[in-house]
Coordinates of C-alpha atoms in Angstrom, one line a residue:
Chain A
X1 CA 0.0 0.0 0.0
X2 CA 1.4 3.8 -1.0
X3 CA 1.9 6.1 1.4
X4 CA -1.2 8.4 -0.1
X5 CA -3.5 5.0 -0.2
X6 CA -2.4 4.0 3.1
X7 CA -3.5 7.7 4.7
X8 CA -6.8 7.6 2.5
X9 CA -7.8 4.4 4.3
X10 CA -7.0 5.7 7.6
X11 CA -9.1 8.7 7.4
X12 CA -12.1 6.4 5.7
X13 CA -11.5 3.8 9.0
X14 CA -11.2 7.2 11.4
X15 CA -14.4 9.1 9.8
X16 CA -16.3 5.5 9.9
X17 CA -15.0 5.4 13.6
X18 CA -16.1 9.1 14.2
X19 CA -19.4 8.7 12.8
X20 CA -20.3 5.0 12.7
X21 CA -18.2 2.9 14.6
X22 CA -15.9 0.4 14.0
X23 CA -16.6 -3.4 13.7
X24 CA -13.9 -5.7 15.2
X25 CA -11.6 -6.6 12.4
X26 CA -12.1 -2.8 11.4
X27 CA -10.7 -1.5 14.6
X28 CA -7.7 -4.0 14.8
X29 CA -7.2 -2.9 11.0
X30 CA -6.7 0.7 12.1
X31 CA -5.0 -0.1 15.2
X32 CA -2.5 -1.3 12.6
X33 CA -2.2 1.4 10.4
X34 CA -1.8 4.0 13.2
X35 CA 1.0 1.8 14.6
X36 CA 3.0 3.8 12.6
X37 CA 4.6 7.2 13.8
X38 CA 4.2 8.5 10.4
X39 CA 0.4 8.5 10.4
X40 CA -0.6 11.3 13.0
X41 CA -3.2 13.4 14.3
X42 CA -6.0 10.0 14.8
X43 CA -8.5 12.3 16.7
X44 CA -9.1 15.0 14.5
X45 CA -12.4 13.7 12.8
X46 CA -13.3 12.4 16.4
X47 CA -13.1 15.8 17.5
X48 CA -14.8 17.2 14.8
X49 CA -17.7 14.3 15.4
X50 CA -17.7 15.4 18.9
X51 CA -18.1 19.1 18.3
X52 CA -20.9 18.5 15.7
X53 CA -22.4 16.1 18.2
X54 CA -22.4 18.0 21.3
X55 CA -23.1 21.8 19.9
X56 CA -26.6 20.2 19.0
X57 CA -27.8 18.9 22.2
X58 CA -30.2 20.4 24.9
X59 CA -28.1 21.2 27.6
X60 CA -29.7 20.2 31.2
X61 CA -29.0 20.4 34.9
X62 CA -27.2 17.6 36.4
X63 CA -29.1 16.4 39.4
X64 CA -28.0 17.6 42.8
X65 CA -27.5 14.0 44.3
X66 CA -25.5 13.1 41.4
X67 CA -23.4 15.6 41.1
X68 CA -22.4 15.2 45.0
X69 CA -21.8 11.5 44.5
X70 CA -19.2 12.6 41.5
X71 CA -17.9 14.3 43.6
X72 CA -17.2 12.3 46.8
X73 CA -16.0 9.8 43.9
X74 CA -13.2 11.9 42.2
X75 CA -12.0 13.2 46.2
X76 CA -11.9 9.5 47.1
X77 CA -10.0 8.9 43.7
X78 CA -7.2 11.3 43.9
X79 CA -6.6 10.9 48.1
X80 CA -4.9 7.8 47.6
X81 CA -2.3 9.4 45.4
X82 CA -0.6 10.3 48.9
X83 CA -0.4 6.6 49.7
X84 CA 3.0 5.3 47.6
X85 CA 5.0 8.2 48.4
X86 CA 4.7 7.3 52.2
X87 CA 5.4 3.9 51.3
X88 CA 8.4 5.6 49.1
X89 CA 9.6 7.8 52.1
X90 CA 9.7 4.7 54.1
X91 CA 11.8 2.5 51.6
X92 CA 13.9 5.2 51.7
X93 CA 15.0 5.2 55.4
X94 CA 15.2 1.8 55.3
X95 CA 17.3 2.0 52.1
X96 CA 19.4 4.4 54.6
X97 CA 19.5 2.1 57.3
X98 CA 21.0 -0.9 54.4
X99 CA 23.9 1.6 53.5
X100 CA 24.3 2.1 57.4
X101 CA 25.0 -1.9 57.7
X102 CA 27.3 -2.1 54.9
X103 CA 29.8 0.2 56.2
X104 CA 30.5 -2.0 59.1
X105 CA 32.6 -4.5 57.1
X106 CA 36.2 -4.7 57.7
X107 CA 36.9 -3.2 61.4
X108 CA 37.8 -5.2 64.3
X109 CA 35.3 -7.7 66.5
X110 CA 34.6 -5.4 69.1
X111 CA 33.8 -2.4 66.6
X112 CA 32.3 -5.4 64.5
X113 CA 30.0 -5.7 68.0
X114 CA 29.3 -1.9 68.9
X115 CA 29.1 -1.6 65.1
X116 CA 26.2 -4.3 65.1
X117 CA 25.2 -3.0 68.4
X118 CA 24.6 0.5 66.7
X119 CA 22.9 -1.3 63.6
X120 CA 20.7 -2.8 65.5
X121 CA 19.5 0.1 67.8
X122 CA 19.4 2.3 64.6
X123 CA 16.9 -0.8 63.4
X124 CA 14.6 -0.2 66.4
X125 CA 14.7 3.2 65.9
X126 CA 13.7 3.6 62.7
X127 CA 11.4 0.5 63.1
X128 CA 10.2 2.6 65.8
X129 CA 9.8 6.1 63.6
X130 CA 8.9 4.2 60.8
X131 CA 5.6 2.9 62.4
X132 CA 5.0 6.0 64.1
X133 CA 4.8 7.7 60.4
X134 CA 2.8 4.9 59.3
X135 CA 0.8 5.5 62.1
X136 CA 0.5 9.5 61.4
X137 CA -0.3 8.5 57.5
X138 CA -3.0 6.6 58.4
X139 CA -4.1 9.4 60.7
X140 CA -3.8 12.0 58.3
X141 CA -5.8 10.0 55.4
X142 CA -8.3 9.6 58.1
X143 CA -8.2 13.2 58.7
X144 CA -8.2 13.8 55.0
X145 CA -11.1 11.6 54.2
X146 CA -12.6 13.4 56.5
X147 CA -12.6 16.9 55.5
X148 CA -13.3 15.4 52.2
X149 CA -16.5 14.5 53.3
X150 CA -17.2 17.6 55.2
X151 CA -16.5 19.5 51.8
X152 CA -18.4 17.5 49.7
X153 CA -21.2 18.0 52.4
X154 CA -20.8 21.8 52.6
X155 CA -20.6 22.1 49.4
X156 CA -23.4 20.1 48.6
X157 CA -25.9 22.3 51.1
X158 CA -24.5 25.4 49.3
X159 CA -25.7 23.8 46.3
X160 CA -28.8 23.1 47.4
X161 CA -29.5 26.5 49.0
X162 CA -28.1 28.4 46.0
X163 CA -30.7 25.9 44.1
X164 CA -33.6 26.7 46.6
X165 CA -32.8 30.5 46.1
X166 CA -32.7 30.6 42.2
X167 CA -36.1 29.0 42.6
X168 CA -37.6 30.9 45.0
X169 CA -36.6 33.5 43.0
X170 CA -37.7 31.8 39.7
X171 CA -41.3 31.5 41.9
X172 CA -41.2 35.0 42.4
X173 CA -41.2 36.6 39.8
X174 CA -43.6 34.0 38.1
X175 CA -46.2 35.0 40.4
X176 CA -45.6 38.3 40.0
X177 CA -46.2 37.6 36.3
X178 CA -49.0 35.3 36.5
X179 CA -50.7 38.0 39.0
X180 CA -50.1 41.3 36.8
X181 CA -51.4 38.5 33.8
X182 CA -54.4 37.9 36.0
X183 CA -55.0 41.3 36.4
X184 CA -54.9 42.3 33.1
X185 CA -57.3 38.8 32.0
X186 CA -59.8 40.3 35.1
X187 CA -60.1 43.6 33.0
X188 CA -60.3 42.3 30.3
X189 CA -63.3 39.9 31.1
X190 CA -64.9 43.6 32.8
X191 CA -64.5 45.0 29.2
X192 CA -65.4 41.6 27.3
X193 CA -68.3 41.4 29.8
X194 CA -69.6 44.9 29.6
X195 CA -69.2 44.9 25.5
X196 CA -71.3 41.4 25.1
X197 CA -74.0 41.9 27.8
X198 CA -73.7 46.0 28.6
X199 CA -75.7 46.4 32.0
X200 CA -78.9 49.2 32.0
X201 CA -76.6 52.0 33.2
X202 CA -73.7 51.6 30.3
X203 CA -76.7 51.8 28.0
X204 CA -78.3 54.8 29.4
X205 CA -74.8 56.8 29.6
X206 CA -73.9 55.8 26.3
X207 CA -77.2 56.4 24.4
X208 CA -77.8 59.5 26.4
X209 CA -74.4 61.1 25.5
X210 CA -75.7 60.6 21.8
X211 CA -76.6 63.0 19.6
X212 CA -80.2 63.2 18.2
X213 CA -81.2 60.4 20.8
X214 CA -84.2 60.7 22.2
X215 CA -84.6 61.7 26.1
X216 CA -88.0 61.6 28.0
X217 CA -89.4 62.0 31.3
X218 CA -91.4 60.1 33.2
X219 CA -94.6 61.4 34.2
X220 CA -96.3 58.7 36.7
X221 CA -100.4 58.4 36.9
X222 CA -102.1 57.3 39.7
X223 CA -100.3 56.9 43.2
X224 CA -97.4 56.0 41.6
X225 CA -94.6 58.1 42.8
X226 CA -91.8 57.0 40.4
X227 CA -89.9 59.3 38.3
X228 CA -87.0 59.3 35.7
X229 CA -86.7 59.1 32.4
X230 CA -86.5 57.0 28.5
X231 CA -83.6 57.2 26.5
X232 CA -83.5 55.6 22.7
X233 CA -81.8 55.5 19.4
X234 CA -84.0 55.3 16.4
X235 CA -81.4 54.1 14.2
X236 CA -79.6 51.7 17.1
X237 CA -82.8 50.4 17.7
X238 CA -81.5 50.5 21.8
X239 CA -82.4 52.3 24.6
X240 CA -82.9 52.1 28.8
X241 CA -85.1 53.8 31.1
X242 CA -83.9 55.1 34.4
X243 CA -86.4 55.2 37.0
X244 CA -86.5 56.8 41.2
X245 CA -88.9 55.4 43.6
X246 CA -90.3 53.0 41.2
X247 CA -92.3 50.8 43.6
X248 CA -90.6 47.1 44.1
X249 CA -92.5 44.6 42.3
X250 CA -92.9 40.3 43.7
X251 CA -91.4 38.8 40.6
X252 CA -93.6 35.9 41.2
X253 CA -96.9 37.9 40.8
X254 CA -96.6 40.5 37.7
X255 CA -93.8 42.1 36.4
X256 CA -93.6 45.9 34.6
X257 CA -93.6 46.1 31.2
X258 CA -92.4 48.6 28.6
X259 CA -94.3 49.5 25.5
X260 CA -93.3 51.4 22.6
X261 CA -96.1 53.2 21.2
X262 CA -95.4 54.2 17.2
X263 CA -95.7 57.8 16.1
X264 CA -97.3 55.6 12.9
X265 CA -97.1 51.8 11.6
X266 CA -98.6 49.4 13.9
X267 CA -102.0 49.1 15.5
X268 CA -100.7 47.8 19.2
X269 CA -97.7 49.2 21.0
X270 CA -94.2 46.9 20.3
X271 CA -93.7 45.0 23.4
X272 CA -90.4 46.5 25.0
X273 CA -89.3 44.0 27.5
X274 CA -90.9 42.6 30.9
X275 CA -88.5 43.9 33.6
X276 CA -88.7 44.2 37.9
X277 CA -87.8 46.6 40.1
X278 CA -85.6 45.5 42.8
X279 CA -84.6 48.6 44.8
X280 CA -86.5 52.1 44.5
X281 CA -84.1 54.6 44.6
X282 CA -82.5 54.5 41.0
X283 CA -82.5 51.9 38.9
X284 CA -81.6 51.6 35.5
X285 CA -83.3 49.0 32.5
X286 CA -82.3 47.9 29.1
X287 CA -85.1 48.1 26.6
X288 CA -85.7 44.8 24.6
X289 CA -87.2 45.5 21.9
X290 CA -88.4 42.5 20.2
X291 CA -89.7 44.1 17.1
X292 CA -88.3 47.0 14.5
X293 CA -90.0 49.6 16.4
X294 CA -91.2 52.6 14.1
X295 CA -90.2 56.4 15.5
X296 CA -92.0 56.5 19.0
X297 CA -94.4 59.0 19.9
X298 CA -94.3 57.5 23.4
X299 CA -93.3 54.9 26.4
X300 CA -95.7 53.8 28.5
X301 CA -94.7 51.4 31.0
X302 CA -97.6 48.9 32.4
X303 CA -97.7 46.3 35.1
X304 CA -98.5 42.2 33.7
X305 CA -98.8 39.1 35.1
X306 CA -95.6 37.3 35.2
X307 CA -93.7 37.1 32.3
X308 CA -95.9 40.1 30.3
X309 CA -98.6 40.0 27.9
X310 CA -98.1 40.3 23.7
X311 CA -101.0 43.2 23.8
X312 CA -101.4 45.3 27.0
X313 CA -105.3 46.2 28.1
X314 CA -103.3 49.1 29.6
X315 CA -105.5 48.6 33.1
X316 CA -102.5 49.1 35.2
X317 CA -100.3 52.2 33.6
X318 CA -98.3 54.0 36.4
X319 CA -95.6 55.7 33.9
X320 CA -95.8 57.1 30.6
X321 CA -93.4 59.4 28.7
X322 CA -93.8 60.5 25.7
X323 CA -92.1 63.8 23.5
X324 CA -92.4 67.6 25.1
X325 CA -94.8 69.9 23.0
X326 CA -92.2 70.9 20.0
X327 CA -89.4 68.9 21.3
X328 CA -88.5 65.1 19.7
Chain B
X1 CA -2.2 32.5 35.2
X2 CA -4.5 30.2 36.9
X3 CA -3.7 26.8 35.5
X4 CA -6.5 24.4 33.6
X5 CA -8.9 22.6 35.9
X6 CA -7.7 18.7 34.4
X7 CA -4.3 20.3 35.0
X8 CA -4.9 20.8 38.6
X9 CA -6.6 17.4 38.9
X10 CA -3.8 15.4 37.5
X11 CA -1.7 17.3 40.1
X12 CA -3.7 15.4 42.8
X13 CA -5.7 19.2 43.4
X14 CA -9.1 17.1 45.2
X15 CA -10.6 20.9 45.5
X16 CA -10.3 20.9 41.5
X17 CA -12.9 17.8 41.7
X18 CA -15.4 20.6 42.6
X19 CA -14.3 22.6 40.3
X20 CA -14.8 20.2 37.3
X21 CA -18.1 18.6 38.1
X22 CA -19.5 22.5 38.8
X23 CA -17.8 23.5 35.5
X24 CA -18.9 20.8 33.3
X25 CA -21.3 17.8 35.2
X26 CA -23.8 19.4 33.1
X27 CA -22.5 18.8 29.6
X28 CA -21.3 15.7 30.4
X29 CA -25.1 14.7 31.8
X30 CA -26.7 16.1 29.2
X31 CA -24.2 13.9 26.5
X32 CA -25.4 11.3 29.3
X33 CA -29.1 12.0 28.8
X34 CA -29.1 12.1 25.2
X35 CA -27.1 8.8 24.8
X36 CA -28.9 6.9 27.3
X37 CA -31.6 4.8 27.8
X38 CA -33.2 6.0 30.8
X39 CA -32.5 8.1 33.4
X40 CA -30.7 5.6 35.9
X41 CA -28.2 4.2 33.0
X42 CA -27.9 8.0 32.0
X43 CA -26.5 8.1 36.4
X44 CA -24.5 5.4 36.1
X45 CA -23.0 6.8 32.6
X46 CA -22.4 9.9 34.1
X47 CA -20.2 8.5 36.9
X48 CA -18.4 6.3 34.6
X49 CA -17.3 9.5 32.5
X50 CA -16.5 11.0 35.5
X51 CA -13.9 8.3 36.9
X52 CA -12.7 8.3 33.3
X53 CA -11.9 12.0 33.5
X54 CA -9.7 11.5 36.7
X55 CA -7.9 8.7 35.3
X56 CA -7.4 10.6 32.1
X57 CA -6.6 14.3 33.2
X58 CA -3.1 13.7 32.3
X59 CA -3.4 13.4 29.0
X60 CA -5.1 16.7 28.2
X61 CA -3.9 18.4 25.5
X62 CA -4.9 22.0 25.7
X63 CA -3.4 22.4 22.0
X64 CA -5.9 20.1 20.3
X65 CA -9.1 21.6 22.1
X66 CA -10.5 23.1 24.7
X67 CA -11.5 20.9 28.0
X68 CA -14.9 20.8 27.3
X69 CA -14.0 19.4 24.1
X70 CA -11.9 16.7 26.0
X71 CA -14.4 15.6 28.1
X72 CA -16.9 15.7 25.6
X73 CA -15.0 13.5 23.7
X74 CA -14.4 11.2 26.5
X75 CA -18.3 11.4 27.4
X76 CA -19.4 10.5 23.3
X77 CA -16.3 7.5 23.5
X78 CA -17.9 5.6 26.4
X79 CA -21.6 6.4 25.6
X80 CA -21.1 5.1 22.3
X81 CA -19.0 1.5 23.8
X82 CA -21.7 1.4 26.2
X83 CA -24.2 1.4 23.6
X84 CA -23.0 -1.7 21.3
X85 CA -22.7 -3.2 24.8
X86 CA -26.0 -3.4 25.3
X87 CA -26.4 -3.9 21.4
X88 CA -29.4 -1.5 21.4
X89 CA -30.5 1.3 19.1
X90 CA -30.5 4.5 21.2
X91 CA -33.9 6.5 20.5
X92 CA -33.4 10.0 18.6
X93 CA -35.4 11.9 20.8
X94 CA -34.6 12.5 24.4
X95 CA -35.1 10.5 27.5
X96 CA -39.0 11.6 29.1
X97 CA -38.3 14.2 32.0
X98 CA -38.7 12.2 34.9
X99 CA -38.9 12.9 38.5
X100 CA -35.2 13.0 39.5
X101 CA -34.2 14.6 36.9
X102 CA -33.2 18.7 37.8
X103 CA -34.7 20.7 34.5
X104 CA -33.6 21.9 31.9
X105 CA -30.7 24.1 32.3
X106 CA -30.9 28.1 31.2
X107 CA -27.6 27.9 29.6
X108 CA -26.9 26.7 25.9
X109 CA -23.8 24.6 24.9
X110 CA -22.1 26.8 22.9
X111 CA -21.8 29.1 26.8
X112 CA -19.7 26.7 27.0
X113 CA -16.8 26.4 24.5
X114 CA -16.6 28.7 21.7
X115 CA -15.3 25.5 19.5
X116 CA -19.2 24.1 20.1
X117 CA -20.6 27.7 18.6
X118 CA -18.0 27.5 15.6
X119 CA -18.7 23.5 14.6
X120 CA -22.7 24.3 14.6
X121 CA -22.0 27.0 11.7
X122 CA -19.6 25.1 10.2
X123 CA -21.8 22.2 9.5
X124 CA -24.5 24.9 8.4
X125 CA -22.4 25.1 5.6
X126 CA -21.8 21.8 4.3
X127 CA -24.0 20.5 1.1
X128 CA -27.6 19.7 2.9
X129 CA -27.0 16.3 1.5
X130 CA -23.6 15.8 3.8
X131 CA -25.6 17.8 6.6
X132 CA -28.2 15.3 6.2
X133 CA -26.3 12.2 6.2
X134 CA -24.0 13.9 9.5
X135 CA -26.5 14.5 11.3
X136 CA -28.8 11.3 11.0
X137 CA -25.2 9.5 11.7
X138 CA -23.4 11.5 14.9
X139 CA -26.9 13.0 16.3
X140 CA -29.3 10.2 15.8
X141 CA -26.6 7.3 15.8
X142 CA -28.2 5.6 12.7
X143 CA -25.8 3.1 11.0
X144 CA -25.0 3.8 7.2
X145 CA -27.5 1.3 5.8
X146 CA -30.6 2.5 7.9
X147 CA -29.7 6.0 6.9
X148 CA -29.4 4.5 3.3
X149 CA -33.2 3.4 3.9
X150 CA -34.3 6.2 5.5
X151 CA -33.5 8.7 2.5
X152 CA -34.0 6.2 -0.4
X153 CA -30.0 6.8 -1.9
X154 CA -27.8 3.7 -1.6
X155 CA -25.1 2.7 0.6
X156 CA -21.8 4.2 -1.2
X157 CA -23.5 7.2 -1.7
X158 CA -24.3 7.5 2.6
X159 CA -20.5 6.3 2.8
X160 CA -19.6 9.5 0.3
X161 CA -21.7 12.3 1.6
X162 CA -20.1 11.2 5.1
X163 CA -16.6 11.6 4.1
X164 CA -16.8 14.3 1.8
X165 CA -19.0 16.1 4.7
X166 CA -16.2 15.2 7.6
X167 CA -13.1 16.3 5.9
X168 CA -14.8 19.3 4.7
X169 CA -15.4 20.1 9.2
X170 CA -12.4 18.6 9.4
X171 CA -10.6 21.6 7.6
X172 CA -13.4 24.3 8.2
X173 CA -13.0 23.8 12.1
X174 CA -9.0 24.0 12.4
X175 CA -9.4 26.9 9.8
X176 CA -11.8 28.6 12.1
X177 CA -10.2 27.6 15.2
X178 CA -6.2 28.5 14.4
X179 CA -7.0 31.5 12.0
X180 CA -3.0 31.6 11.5
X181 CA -3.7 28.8 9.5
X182 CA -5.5 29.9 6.6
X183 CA -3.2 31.5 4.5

């Protein structure tokens, strides 16, 4: 294989590695080819891969209790890197203690004795510091395993109670939001409300603000003391009366009823609406019109049975209003 | 100059353990969470990686990439081996949030490492049939013949697009990464 064939099939066994994976044989036939010195630079389409790989995921937050145990892990991991140079501080003084005995070669018995003499106290002493270090290594990995712990456990409640904060936080301000969003939905529904089903009083403002509206007073008859007054549009086809002192009726029994009585057109007044009077110091009615009522002349307002009547015999009439001399 | 986090842990630095896992636990669990097949093996992954990246620290080379490239690569490596493993095709959509799992975090990748940021526009630029074929292969883990089904073109033509696409990164991302280079 050429040198430029050789390189091609290492990048086609590194991209298929990068992207697809290698089968057995594959892998042992690029472990082959990279063998070589020559042939450099192995993880660059891994890297690329990677980069690819990992700029498109979703990034999320490890969990608390994981990320704790990781660490506790990699602390426990790296403490016993202290262990073989104790072991190699010890080999040395007993490596010291070897050259010690060696010197002693060569001089008379009784230096031979005090020599050994020496060699041998030196022995117990070291022996002696020698498991004393031991003994202060094994304290200090106790001592060190210990403040491991108690970092990993501080560390972990910081974590936690910077986590309990950002969410508090986080809680907050949703509130916040979802209280000025309530707000704002709570006007809204006021507006929505008041467009869709506009009470008696929104009608009467609004139709008596109008230009060329109409605007009557009520004159009562009989002992009725009620007062007030009709507004309508012609064109709108809308209107409300506003009535003081109107006497309270028993739903149950009769109701009042309004009647629109044409300038010209029909025979029988158009039926206006059955309505009740609930308090008698101002109240304010929507007329309901069921019928296209023809420019009114007058309103008289009567007082039916439950639920009204289609054509009033006009018995009971305590309010009627109807246009000023010269005015419409 | 404050010296590289693996640095520090290859030193035998055990407050640099902290540092790591604060500075990149969550790449490395979201690699986890996106290669795995539920959220326990996605734990279990993640602790794997970890005790990989202690072991490994030495050999970081901070002129080939960045250390969240380093650990992402070490993350993808044993995701993918742990994978044929267990001989199963990963899904291409996410694992279902689940109740031990800690949300979705405010940061994007590419906060991370600028490399992360320059290899998403660089494979905007490749040929959208090389995009295609990349993507369906690294993202969604799909071997060449099912992404040979899945787009109806046959088998050489999967094996083209994917080495015509990578060598094409290859050169945009040291070219965008070592600008010196270009000329």
């Amino acid at each position: 294989m050429t040198g430029d064939t050789q390189q091609n099939r290492i990048d086609d066994l590194l991209i298929e590695k990068a992207v697809f994976g290698l089968d057995a044989s594959q892998t042992k036939e690029l472990e082959t080819l990279i063998a070589n010195p020559a042939n450099k630079n192995h993880d660059a389409f891994e890297i690329a891969a990677t980069l690819v790989d990992v700029s498109m995921i979703k990034m999320e937050t490890m969990p608390t209790k994981l990320k704790q145990t990781i660490i506790a892990q990699g602390q426990a991991e790296l403490t016993p890197r202290s262990g073989p140079q104790s072991t190699q501080r010890v080999q040395l003084k007993n490596d010291h203690v070897g050259a010690t005995q060696g010197s002693s070669s060569g001089f008379s018995k009784i230096r031979e004795v005090v020599a050994w003499a020496s060699a041998i106290a030196v022995g117990f002493f070291a022996f002696g510091m020698w498991q004393e270090n031991v003994k202060q290594d094994v304290q200090v990995s106790k001592l060190n395993v210990q403040v491991s712990k108690l970092k990993t456990g501080t560390a972990g409640l910081e974590s936690k109670y910077q986590e309990l904060s950002a969410q508090t936080a986080d809680l907050q301000v949703k509130n916040q939001e979802l209280s000025a969003r309530a707000t704002d939905l709570q006007a809204k529904n006021q507006e929505l409300s008041a467009q869709l089903f506009p009470n008696g009083k929104t009608i009467y403002d609004r139709i008596a603000g109008q230009k060329g509206a109409i605007k009557w007073a009520w004159s009562a008859t009989g002992n009725s003391k009620a007062s007030g007054d009709v507004v309508w549009n012609q064109a709108e086809q809308k209107g409300a009366m506003r009535f003081v002192n109107l006497e309270k009726n028993d739903p149950a029994v009769s109701q009042y009823q309004l009647w629109i009585i044409e300038e010209s057109g029909r025979k029988h007044p158009v039926d206006g609406g059955v309505f009740d009077a609930q308090s008698d110091i101002e109240i304010f009615i929507p007329i309901d019109s069921k019928l296209f009522a023809n420019p009114p002349k007058a309103f008289a307002v009567t007082i039916e049975n439950k639920h009204g009547v289609v054509v009033s015999n006009r018995e009971n009439l305590p309010l009627i209003a109807m246009a000023s001399p010269g005015k419409k | 100059m404050e010296s590289l986090i693996l640095e520090r842990i290859a030193t035998g630095d055990s407050a640099a353990v902290t540092a790591c896992v604060e500075q990149y636990g969550d790449l490395v669990w979201s690699i986890a969470r996106r290669l795995s097949f539920s959220n326990p093996d996605a734990e279990d992954a993640t602790q794997e990686i970890f005790l990989e990246i202690w072991k490994n620290s030495g050999k970081y080379n901070p002129g080939l990439g960045s250390e969240a490239t380093f650990i992402s690569m070490i993350a993808r490596r044993r995701l993918i081996d742990r994978i044929r493993k267990q001989n199963r095709q990963i899904q291409t959509v996410p694992i279902e949030s689940s109740q031990d799992r800690a949300g979705q975090a405010d940061k994007d990748v590419i906060e991370i490492a600028e490399e992360f940021s320059v290899a998403r526009k660089c494979l905007d630029q490749l040929r959208p049939s090389e995009k295609e074929v990349l993507e369906l292969s690294i993202f969604h883990q799909l071997s060449q013949s099912k992404i040979a089904e899945q787009l109806k073109i046959p088998l050489g033509t999967v094996k083209s697009h994917a080495r015509r696409g990578m060598t094409r990164l290859k050169e945009m991302l040291s070219l965008e990464a070592n600008p010196g280079n270009a000329k």
